[in-house]
mmCIF file of C-alpha atoms in Angstrom:
data_model
loop_
_atom_site.group_PDB
_atom_site.id
_atom_site.type_symbol
_atom_site.label_atom_id
_atom_site.label_comp_id
_atom_site.label_asym_id
_atom_site.label_seq_id
_atom_site.Cartn_x
_atom_site.Cartn_y
_atom_site.Cartn_z
ATOM 1 C CA MET A 1 -60.328 144.667 -123.929
ATOM 2 C CA VAL A 2 -63.119 145.318 -121.481
ATOM 3 C CA LYS A 3 -62.802 148.062 -118.880
ATOM 4 C CA CYS A 4 -63.942 146.842 -115.469
ATOM 5 C CA SER A 5 -65.790 148.962 -112.941
ATOM 6 C CA TRP A 6 -62.695 148.984 -110.725
ATOM 7 C CA GLY A 7 -60.589 150.540 -113.497
ATOM 8 C CA GLU A 8 -58.623 147.537 -114.758
ATOM 9 C CA THR A 9 -58.967 146.018 -118.206
ATOM 10 C CA MET A 10 -59.350 142.383 -119.239
ATOM 11 C CA THR A 11 -60.004 140.477 -122.424
ATOM 12 C CA LEU A 12 -63.412 139.059 -123.182
ATOM 13 C CA GLN A 13 -62.045 135.548 -122.655
ATOM 14 C CA GLU A 14 -60.699 136.544 -119.226
ATOM 15 C CA SER A 15 -64.082 137.929 -118.242
ATOM 16 C CA PHE A 16 -65.787 134.707 -119.395
ATOM 17 C CA LYS A 17 -63.429 132.729 -117.134
ATOM 18 C CA ASN A 18 -65.123 134.407 -114.159
ATOM 19 C CA ILE A 19 -68.412 132.650 -114.999
ATOM 20 C CA LYS A 20 -68.881 129.522 -112.888
ATOM 21 C CA ASP A 21 -69.413 126.350 -114.926
ATOM 22 C CA GLU A 22 -72.379 124.565 -113.327
ATOM 23 C CA ARG A 23 -72.296 121.570 -115.681
ATOM 24 C CA ILE A 24 -71.656 118.041 -114.406
ATOM 25 C CA ASP A 25 -67.977 117.152 -114.930
ATOM 26 C CA ARG A 26 -68.686 113.993 -116.923
ATOM 27 C CA CYS A 27 -70.840 116.027 -119.346
ATOM 28 C CA LYS A 28 -68.180 118.625 -120.158
ATOM 29 C CA LYS A 29 -67.145 117.871 -123.715
ATOM 30 C CA HIS A 30 -66.050 121.454 -124.459
ATOM 31 C CA ASN A 31 -64.573 124.282 -122.420
ATOM 32 C CA LEU A 32 -67.240 126.783 -121.277
ATOM 33 C CA VAL A 33 -65.117 129.769 -122.334
ATOM 34 C CA ASP A 34 -64.861 128.331 -125.854
ATOM 35 C CA ILE A 35 -68.627 127.816 -126.029
ATOM 36 C CA LEU A 36 -69.321 131.362 -124.833
ATOM 37 C CA MET A 37 -66.853 132.839 -127.335
ATOM 38 C CA ILE A 38 -68.429 130.915 -130.233
ATOM 39 C CA VAL A 39 -71.916 132.061 -129.226
ATOM 40 C CA PHE A 40 -70.745 135.661 -128.726
ATOM 41 C CA VAL A 41 -69.090 135.811 -132.149
ATOM 42 C CA GLY A 42 -72.091 134.084 -133.744
ATOM 43 C CA VAL A 43 -74.455 136.713 -132.357
ATOM 44 C CA LEU A 44 -72.120 139.484 -133.540
ATOM 45 C CA CYS A 45 -72.237 137.912 -137.007
ATOM 46 C CA GLY A 46 -76.009 138.128 -137.016
ATOM 47 C CA TYR A 47 -77.046 134.572 -136.215
ATOM 48 C CA LYS A 48 -80.301 134.487 -134.253
ATOM 49 C CA SER A 49 -80.519 130.806 -133.368
ATOM 50 C CA ILE A 50 -78.238 128.284 -131.746
ATOM 51 C CA GLU A 51 -78.673 126.104 -134.835
ATOM 52 C CA GLY A 52 -77.286 128.875 -137.053
ATOM 53 C CA ILE A 53 -74.389 129.492 -134.700
ATOM 54 C CA THR A 54 -73.475 125.800 -134.462
ATOM 55 C CA SER A 55 -73.657 125.280 -138.224
ATOM 56 C CA ALA A 56 -71.427 128.320 -138.830
ATOM 57 C CA ALA A 57 -69.005 127.189 -136.104
ATOM 58 C CA ALA A 58 -68.776 123.727 -137.673
ATOM 59 C CA ILE A 59 -67.488 125.102 -141.010
ATOM 60 C CA ARG A 60 -63.817 124.284 -141.407
ATOM 61 C CA LEU A 61 -61.598 126.434 -143.574
ATOM 62 C CA PRO A 62 -59.140 124.658 -145.880
ATOM 63 C CA ARG A 63 -55.538 124.716 -144.683
#
């Protein structure tokens, strides 16, 4: 949870929803909130490049 300046709390995903998606509609393959969450977690895990983040995000765990 993130505490807002006005005293309320919201999740990180809720705060990312407030970011306007400026991409062209026909180019939107993935949800912006999902992209931001993957990048955020990748940076927290120590990845320093988008290539590292995307390769880590592409790993699928066995079911």
